[in-house]
Tab-separated table of C-alpha atoms and ligand atoms in Angstrom:
chain	number	residue	atom	x	y	z
A	110	UNK	CA	-59.916	-9.273	21.087
A	111	UNK	CA	-58.710	-5.914	19.509
A	112	UNK	CA	-59.978	-4.105	22.584
A	113	UNK	CA	-58.123	-6.763	24.703
A	114	UNK	CA	-55.191	-5.817	22.768
A	115	UNK	CA	-55.709	-2.091	22.959
A	116	UNK	CA	-56.438	-2.037	26.757
A	117	UNK	CA	-53.180	-4.335	27.345
A	118	UNK	CA	-51.098	-1.425	24.895
A	119	UNK	CA	-52.415	1.193	27.480
A	120	UNK	CA	-51.087	-0.944	30.564
A	121	UNK	CA	-48.179	-2.039	28.999
A	122	UNK	CA	-46.778	1.894	28.221
A	123	UNK	CA	-47.948	3.095	31.970
A	124	UNK	CA	-45.998	0.398	33.713
A	125	UNK	CA	-43.820	1.343	36.248
A	126	UNK	CA	-41.322	-0.909	38.178
A	127	UNK	CA	-39.657	0.164	41.228
A	128	UNK	CA	-37.440	-2.816	42.025
A	129	UNK	CA	-35.926	-5.922	40.266
A	130	UNK	CA	-39.107	-8.210	41.374
A	131	UNK	CA	-41.445	-5.911	39.890
A	132	UNK	CA	-39.597	-6.227	36.812
A	133	UNK	CA	-39.711	-10.254	37.043
A	134	UNK	CA	-43.080	-9.833	37.869
A	135	UNK	CA	-43.910	-8.247	34.551
A	136	UNK	CA	-42.095	-10.693	32.678
A	137	UNK	CA	-44.103	-13.387	34.109
A	138	UNK	CA	-47.435	-11.679	33.278
A	139	UNK	CA	-46.970	-10.460	30.056
A	140	UNK	CA	-44.116	-12.724	28.056
A	141	UNK	CA	-44.016	-15.906	29.923
A	142	UNK	CA	-45.179	-19.079	28.478
A	143	UNK	CA	-49.030	-18.369	30.286
A	144	UNK	CA	-48.663	-14.669	29.908
A	145	UNK	CA	-50.971	-12.446	28.363
A	146	UNK	CA	-49.307	-12.251	25.224
A	147	UNK	CA	-48.716	-16.291	24.767
A	148	UNK	CA	-52.728	-16.464	25.657
A	149	UNK	CA	-53.733	-13.920	22.708
A	150	UNK	CA	-51.495	-16.130	20.412
A	151	UNK	CA	-53.337	-19.100	21.210
A	152	UNK	CA	-56.585	-17.495	20.814
A	153	UNK	CA	-55.552	-16.224	16.982
A	154	UNK	CA	-56.331	-19.509	15.361
A	155	UNK	CA	-59.764	-19.066	16.230
A	156	UNK	CA	-59.905	-15.748	14.739
A	157	UNK	CA	-61.918	-15.740	11.292
A	158	UNK	CA	-59.816	-16.079	8.007
A	159	UNK	CA	-60.723	-12.685	6.879
A	160	UNK	CA	-59.663	-10.856	10.052
A	161	UNK	CA	-56.463	-12.597	10.622
A	162	UNK	CA	-54.640	-9.763	8.559
A	163	UNK	CA	-55.601	-7.204	10.776
A	164	UNK	CA	-55.658	-9.094	14.127
A	165	UNK	CA	-52.064	-10.323	12.944
A	166	UNK	CA	-50.747	-7.083	12.997
A	167	UNK	CA	-52.280	-5.676	15.937
A	168	UNK	CA	-50.691	-8.630	17.872
A	169	UNK	CA	-47.241	-8.117	16.524
A	170	UNK	CA	-47.152	-4.527	17.598
A	171	UNK	CA	-48.265	-5.604	21.208
A	172	UNK	CA	-45.602	-8.060	21.262
A	173	UNK	CA	-42.995	-5.661	20.138
A	174	UNK	CA	-44.205	-3.105	22.634
A	175	UNK	CA	-43.855	-5.663	25.431
A	176	UNK	CA	-40.549	-6.562	24.759
A	177	UNK	CA	-38.944	-2.986	24.474
A	178	UNK	CA	-40.521	-2.016	27.649
A	179	UNK	CA	-39.135	-5.353	29.084
A	180	UNK	CA	-35.669	-4.260	27.861
A	181	UNK	CA	-36.104	-0.732	29.354
A	182	UNK	CA	-37.328	-1.933	32.677
A	183	UNK	CA	-34.382	-4.854	32.817
A	184	UNK	CA	-31.831	-1.820	31.893
A	185	UNK	CA	-32.882	0.385	35.071
A	186	UNK	CA	-32.159	-2.132	37.269
A	187	UNK	CA	-28.823	-3.887	35.910
A	188	UNK	CA	-25.960	-3.374	37.995
A	189	UNK	CA	-22.414	-3.197	37.360
A	190	UNK	CA	-22.330	-6.693	38.568
A	191	UNK	CA	-24.489	-8.304	36.058
A	192	UNK	CA	-22.992	-6.205	33.233
A	193	UNK	CA	-19.856	-7.481	34.127
A	194	UNK	CA	-20.736	-11.316	34.855
A	195	UNK	CA	-18.414	-13.790	33.347
A	196	UNK	CA	-15.608	-10.941	32.472
A	197	UNK	CA	-12.914	-11.187	34.498
A	198	UNK	CA	-11.602	-7.378	34.440
A	199	UNK	CA	-8.148	-8.005	35.830
A	200	UNK	CA	-6.939	-9.863	33.257
A	201	UNK	CA	-4.244	-8.144	30.874
A	202	UNK	CA	-5.711	-6.884	27.679
A	203	UNK	CA	-4.906	-8.524	24.145
A	204	UNK	CA	-1.535	-6.513	23.328
A	205	UNK	CA	-1.881	-5.204	20.286
A	206	UNK	CA	1.219	-5.681	18.028
A	207	UNK	CA	2.855	-2.368	16.636
A	208	UNK	CA	4.002	-2.352	13.060
A	209	UNK	CA	7.941	-2.411	12.348
A	210	UNK	CA	10.205	-0.995	10.125
A	211	UNK	CA	11.153	-2.668	6.684
A	212	UNK	CA	14.516	-4.246	6.726
A	213	UNK	CA	15.582	-2.011	3.710
A	214	UNK	CA	14.215	1.148	5.647
A	215	UNK	CA	16.409	-0.188	8.871
A	216	UNK	CA	19.435	-0.595	6.894
A	217	UNK	CA	18.844	2.661	4.980
A	218	UNK	CA	18.264	4.421	8.242
A	219	UNK	CA	21.648	2.953	9.526
A	220	UNK	CA	23.594	3.950	6.745
A	221	UNK	CA	22.485	7.575	6.790
A	222	UNK	CA	22.779	7.987	10.581
A	223	UNK	CA	26.924	6.849	9.575
A	224	UNK	CA	27.151	9.126	7.284
A	225	UNK	CA	25.380	12.089	9.028
A	226	UNK	CA	27.726	11.359	12.066
A	227	UNK	CA	30.590	12.643	9.761
A	228	UNK	CA	28.950	15.875	8.346
A	229	UNK	CA	27.241	14.613	5.447
A	230	UNK	CA	23.822	15.299	4.458
A	231	UNK	CA	20.681	14.324	2.916
A	232	UNK	CA	19.594	15.210	-0.785
A	233	UNK	CA	16.554	13.547	-2.498
A	234	UNK	CA	15.587	13.820	-6.575
A	235	UNK	CA	12.794	12.765	-8.480
A	236	UNK	CA	12.953	9.213	-9.823
A	237	UNK	CA	11.300	9.974	-13.472
A	238	UNK	CA	14.474	11.578	-14.756
A	239	UNK	CA	15.748	13.162	-18.044
A	240	UNK	CA	18.501	11.722	-20.061
A	241	UNK	CA	21.229	14.678	-19.088
A	242	UNK	CA	20.861	13.808	-15.257
A	243	UNK	CA	20.912	9.959	-15.583
A	244	UNK	CA	23.659	9.787	-18.253
A	245	UNK	CA	24.853	12.639	-20.524
A	246	UNK	CA	25.954	15.155	-17.442
A	247	UNK	CA	27.898	12.159	-15.960
A	248	UNK	CA	30.052	11.590	-19.057
A	249	UNK	CA	28.103	8.598	-20.549
A	250	UNK	CA	29.221	8.073	-23.894
A	251	UNK	CA	26.314	8.156	-26.532
A	252	UNK	CA	26.670	4.942	-27.440
A	253	UNK	CA	26.960	3.569	-23.611
A	254	UNK	CA	24.963	0.458	-23.197
A	255	UNK	CA	23.275	1.754	-20.201
A	256	UNK	CA	21.244	3.917	-22.164
A	257	UNK	CA	20.116	1.031	-23.962
A	258	UNK	CA	16.142	-0.134	-23.963
A	259	UNK	CA	17.450	-3.282	-22.357
A	260	UNK	CA	18.773	-1.136	-19.056
A	261	UNK	CA	16.514	1.632	-18.852
A	262	UNK	CA	12.706	1.846	-18.613
A	263	UNK	CA	11.783	4.774	-20.934
A	264	UNK	CA	8.211	6.223	-19.735
A	265	UNK	CA	7.207	7.783	-22.957
A	266	UNK	CA	8.359	7.408	-27.122
A	267	UNK	CA	10.474	10.319	-26.087
A	268	UNK	CA	13.585	9.123	-24.938
A	269	UNK	CA	14.164	11.799	-22.587
A	270	UNK	CA	11.650	10.444	-20.378
A	271	UNK	CA	12.772	7.614	-18.272
A	272	UNK	CA	13.064	6.208	-14.979
A	273	UNK	CA	16.533	7.028	-12.980
A	274	UNK	CA	18.868	3.823	-13.193
A	275	UNK	CA	21.131	4.974	-9.894
A	276	UNK	CA	20.588	7.615	-7.774
A	277	UNK	CA	23.845	9.476	-9.325
A	278	UNK	CA	21.127	11.530	-11.074
A	279	UNK	CA	20.559	13.419	-7.824
A	280	UNK	CA	24.368	14.122	-7.458
A	281	UNK	CA	24.443	16.018	-10.525
A	282	UNK	CA	21.308	18.142	-9.615
A	283	UNK	CA	23.093	18.794	-6.009
A	284	UNK	CA	26.252	19.781	-8.102
A	285	UNK	CA	24.029	22.204	-10.433
A	286	UNK	CA	22.655	23.846	-7.343
A	287	UNK	CA	25.140	23.944	-4.803
A	288	UNK	CA	28.441	25.498	-4.347
A	289	UNK	CA	31.401	23.240	-2.849
A	290	UNK	CA	32.111	22.170	-0.181
A	291	UNK	CA	29.411	19.560	-0.794
A	292	UNK	CA	28.974	16.447	1.522
A	293	UNK	CA	26.001	14.778	0.941
A	294	UNK	CA	24.272	11.007	0.914
A	295	UNK	CA	21.414	10.139	-1.565
A	296	UNK	CA	19.139	7.650	-0.818
A	297	UNK	CA	16.320	6.447	-3.265
A	298	UNK	CA	14.560	3.819	-5.557
A	299	UNK	CA	16.030	2.988	-8.907
A	300	UNK	CA	14.953	1.005	-11.734
A	301	UNK	CA	16.490	-1.238	-13.960
A	302	UNK	CA	15.148	-3.599	-16.713
A	303	UNK	CA	16.317	-6.872	-15.149
A	304	UNK	CA	14.559	-10.071	-15.431
A	305	UNK	CA	13.684	-10.716	-11.522
A	306	UNK	CA	15.557	-13.370	-9.640
A	307	UNK	CA	16.460	-14.256	-6.217
A	308	UNK	CA	19.344	-11.771	-6.657
A	309	UNK	CA	18.025	-9.340	-9.290
A	310	UNK	CA	14.915	-7.251	-8.860
A	311	UNK	CA	13.895	-4.324	-11.605
A	312	UNK	CA	13.389	-1.840	-8.556
A	313	UNK	CA	15.863	-1.721	-5.908
A	314	UNK	CA	17.594	1.078	-3.713
A	315	UNK	CA	20.829	2.970	-3.632
A	316	UNK	CA	22.630	5.005	-1.232
A	317	UNK	CA	24.862	7.218	-3.190
A	318	UNK	CA	27.431	9.644	-1.612
A	319	UNK	CA	29.548	12.517	-2.721
A	320	UNK	CA	32.469	14.695	-1.368
A	321	UNK	CA	33.598	18.332	-3.060
A	322	UNK	CA	36.116	20.278	-1.966
A	323	UNK	CA	39.233	21.704	-2.351
A	324	UNK	CA	42.093	19.266	-2.144
A	325	UNK	CA	39.661	15.975	-1.679
A	326	UNK	CA	41.809	13.303	-2.469
A	327	UNK	CA	41.593	9.274	-2.840
A	328	UNK	CA	42.804	8.981	0.924
A	329	UNK	CA	39.994	10.462	1.835
A	330	UNK	CA	38.014	8.336	0.114
A	331	UNK	CA	39.492	5.238	1.415
A	332	UNK	CA	39.448	6.620	5.175
A	333	UNK	CA	35.522	7.232	4.846
A	334	UNK	CA	34.407	4.341	3.453
A	335	UNK	CA	36.878	2.347	6.052
A	336	UNK	CA	35.220	4.465	8.737
A	337	UNK	CA	31.648	3.237	7.010
A	338	UNK	CA	32.570	-0.339	6.767
A	339	UNK	CA	33.609	-0.472	10.453
A	340	UNK	CA	30.664	1.142	11.417
A	341	UNK	CA	28.203	-0.930	9.725
A	342	UNK	CA	29.818	-4.216	9.836
A	343	UNK	CA	31.781	-4.352	13.212
A	344	UNK	CA	35.240	-2.728	14.150
A	345	UNK	CA	37.314	-5.987	12.894
A	346	UNK	CA	36.140	-5.099	9.050
A	347	UNK	CA	38.661	-4.598	6.579
A	348	UNK	CA	38.124	-3.465	3.481
A	349	UNK	CA	39.884	-3.939	-0.007
A	350	UNK	CA	39.666	-1.899	-3.161
A	351	UNK	CA	39.768	-3.348	-6.777
A	352	UNK	CA	40.436	-1.185	-9.947
A	353	UNK	CA	37.130	-0.867	-11.915
A	354	UNK	CA	35.258	1.483	-14.368
A	355	UNK	CA	32.673	4.267	-14.292
A	356	UNK	CA	32.153	7.152	-16.786
A	357	UNK	CA	31.701	9.387	-13.906
A	358	UNK	CA	34.735	8.758	-11.784
A	359	UNK	CA	38.601	8.592	-12.674
A	360	UNK	CA	40.147	6.547	-11.124
A	361	UNK	CA	37.435	4.251	-10.300
A	362	UNK	CA	37.301	1.382	-7.903
A	363	UNK	CA	34.985	-1.727	-6.438
A	364	UNK	CA	35.168	-2.096	-2.592
A	365	UNK	CA	35.035	-5.201	-0.735
A	366	UNK	CA	34.806	-5.948	2.680
A	367	UNK	CA	36.107	-8.950	4.575
A	368	UNK	CA	33.099	-11.564	5.012
A	369	UNK	CA	31.305	-10.347	7.800
A	370	UNK	CA	29.584	-14.242	8.280
A	371	UNK	CA	32.934	-15.962	8.584
A	372	UNK	CA	35.204	-12.997	9.198
A	373	UNK	CA	37.258	-14.209	5.921
A	374	UNK	CA	37.751	-17.452	6.684
A	375	UNK	CA	35.740	-18.481	3.712
A	376	UNK	CA	31.868	-19.601	3.596
A	377	UNK	CA	29.130	-19.666	1.015
A	378	UNK	CA	28.299	-16.220	1.470
A	379	UNK	CA	31.581	-14.976	0.354
A	380	UNK	CA	32.225	-17.864	-2.203
A	381	UNK	CA	35.228	-18.852	0.258
A	382	UNK	CA	36.786	-15.737	-0.980
A	383	UNK	CA	36.869	-14.225	2.258
A	384	UNK	CA	36.016	-10.851	0.589
A	385	UNK	CA	32.316	-9.684	-0.412
A	386	UNK	CA	31.848	-6.810	-2.811
A	387	UNK	CA	29.578	-3.844	-1.385
A	388	UNK	CA	29.829	-0.683	-3.391
A	389	UNK	CA	31.500	1.047	-6.230
A	390	UNK	CA	33.195	4.219	-6.128
A	391	UNK	CA	36.266	6.648	-6.970
A	392	UNK	CA	36.959	10.190	-7.777
A	393	UNK	CA	34.570	12.194	-9.427
A	394	UNK	CA	35.776	12.754	-13.220
A	395	UNK	CA	36.685	16.436	-14.162
A	396	UNK	CA	34.269	16.271	-16.718
A	397	UNK	CA	31.405	15.505	-14.714
A	398	UNK	CA	32.264	18.641	-12.566
A	399	UNK	CA	32.589	20.888	-15.395
A	400	UNK	CA	28.978	19.555	-16.931
A	401	UNK	CA	27.647	20.780	-13.502
A	402	UNK	CA	29.098	24.198	-13.180
A	403	UNK	CA	31.986	23.447	-10.816
A	404	UNK	CA	35.608	24.109	-11.705
A	405	UNK	CA	37.925	21.280	-11.847
A	406	UNK	CA	41.178	23.109	-11.436
A	407	UNK	CA	40.038	24.290	-7.822
A	408	UNK	CA	37.591	21.368	-6.670
A	409	UNK	CA	38.227	17.578	-6.750
A	410	UNK	CA	35.703	15.204	-5.106
A	411	UNK	CA	34.893	11.613	-4.569
A	412	UNK	CA	31.780	9.504	-4.761
A	413	UNK	CA	30.478	6.495	-3.962
A	414	UNK	CA	27.388	4.107	-4.391
A	415	UNK	CA	25.942	1.117	-2.532
A	416	UNK	CA	22.793	-0.909	-3.175
A	417	UNK	CA	20.914	-1.192	0.202
A	418	UNK	CA	19.145	-4.509	-0.873
A	419	UNK	CA	22.745	-6.024	-1.350
A	420	UNK	CA	23.725	-4.796	1.977
A	421	UNK	CA	20.886	-5.932	3.691
A	422	UNK	CA	21.076	-9.165	2.521
A	423	UNK	CA	24.621	-9.530	3.859
A	424	UNK	CA	23.652	-7.880	6.950
A	425	UNK	CA	20.746	-10.356	7.954
A	426	UNK	CA	21.869	-13.371	5.498
A	427	UNK	CA	18.493	-13.070	3.548
A	428	UNK	CA	19.039	-15.209	0.370
A	429	UNK	CA	15.985	-13.804	-2.111
A	430	UNK	CA	15.741	-10.372	-2.882
A	431	UNK	CA	12.124	-10.743	-3.730
A	432	UNK	CA	11.269	-10.778	0.054
A	433	UNK	CA	11.716	-7.153	0.258
A	434	UNK	CA	9.194	-6.704	-2.069
A	435	UNK	CA	6.079	-9.215	-1.157
A	436	UNK	CA	5.145	-7.544	2.156
A	437	UNK	CA	5.136	-11.537	3.453
A	438	UNK	CA	3.931	-10.429	7.453
A	439	UNK	CA	5.813	-13.551	8.643
A	440	UNK	CA	9.100	-12.443	6.980
A	441	UNK	CA	8.260	-8.592	8.191
A	442	UNK	CA	7.527	-9.605	11.602
A	443	UNK	CA	11.080	-10.911	12.402
A	444	UNK	CA	12.347	-7.237	12.254
A	445	UNK	CA	10.127	-6.342	14.968
A	446	UNK	CA	12.761	-5.859	17.583
A	447	UNK	CA	15.051	-4.017	15.569
A	448	UNK	CA	14.965	-0.494	15.493
B	159	LIG	N1	26.193	4.863	-10.001
B	159	LIG	C1	26.852	3.316	-9.602
B	159	LIG	C2	26.163	2.274	-9.903
B	159	LIG	O1	24.736	2.696	-9.999
B	159	LIG	C3	27.332	3.462	-8.423
B	159	LIG	C4	28.402	4.683	-8.007
B	159	LIG	C5	28.419	5.577	-7.636
B	159	LIG	C6	29.972	4.534	-8.609
B	159	LIG	C7	29.485	6.443	-7.740
B	159	LIG	C8	31.129	4.983	-8.381
B	159	LIG	C9	30.596	6.279	-7.902
B	159	LIG	O2	26.369	1.169	-9.899
């Protein structure tokens, strides 16, 4: 029987086929139910037990060689039609879904674009800051509650290493290093130690703006913000400024826009007032200019700052700020068509 196996091995190795019929012939002769291989396996049960191991090994080797040879012969005569059998190559391919911009990026880019059109540039700064750039240079008194542990994330025991609570820190950096005229917006991520809820998060995004030159007035601020509101929320949008307080601006104001949902008639988004608050602003306090090495007798300027989440929630009527950070694909896919 061993001899038979080695004979077959030789024959199979040397076998050549010139057409499909000969390949089929090969299959019938060696691999079919009544083929040589089956016969050998049938004979295997009569092999004495002490020789079974050696025979088994040889037989399995032969089986492997025959199968490989058959696969090879088949592949030689396989036509394109065989390969494509059952595949309709005229069907359109499965569409590949492209990723989309995050809603916060869409709105951030839109805001930047609006200010680029009137000559502002974009500046960015570090998220890990020091006390000077976040508070002291911006005229925050030492005992101001914003410096408190309740609001600010300190990274080390050293209170001079902290996560910025607003992007006004970048305003300071720009004023320290550039001579007026300065016209820039500062987008970025900010951090405040707040309890996370539908309306507040400990991480959010701001875009602040700064304009410093000779003779910059409150009228310039108002006109710039009116232009922004109309570009962002539609030409019919109106604005109103309410007096407010920030340590780094004097006078300070908060700006409302006429509610873009109900057009000012009153709805649950504007809490039936017709107005929605969207940003803080004011004339840069002379102390801040001096702290940054700018002569406040020659130069004046205005600044404003807004939350990107807030504006995005308003624009797309998103009710829960946490959706921005959960990366739920069902939420994000709704913005696929928006560029
Ligand atoms: N920095 C302020 C804040 O985080 C926003 C602001 C910027 C207000 C510039 C006035 C001028 O709330």
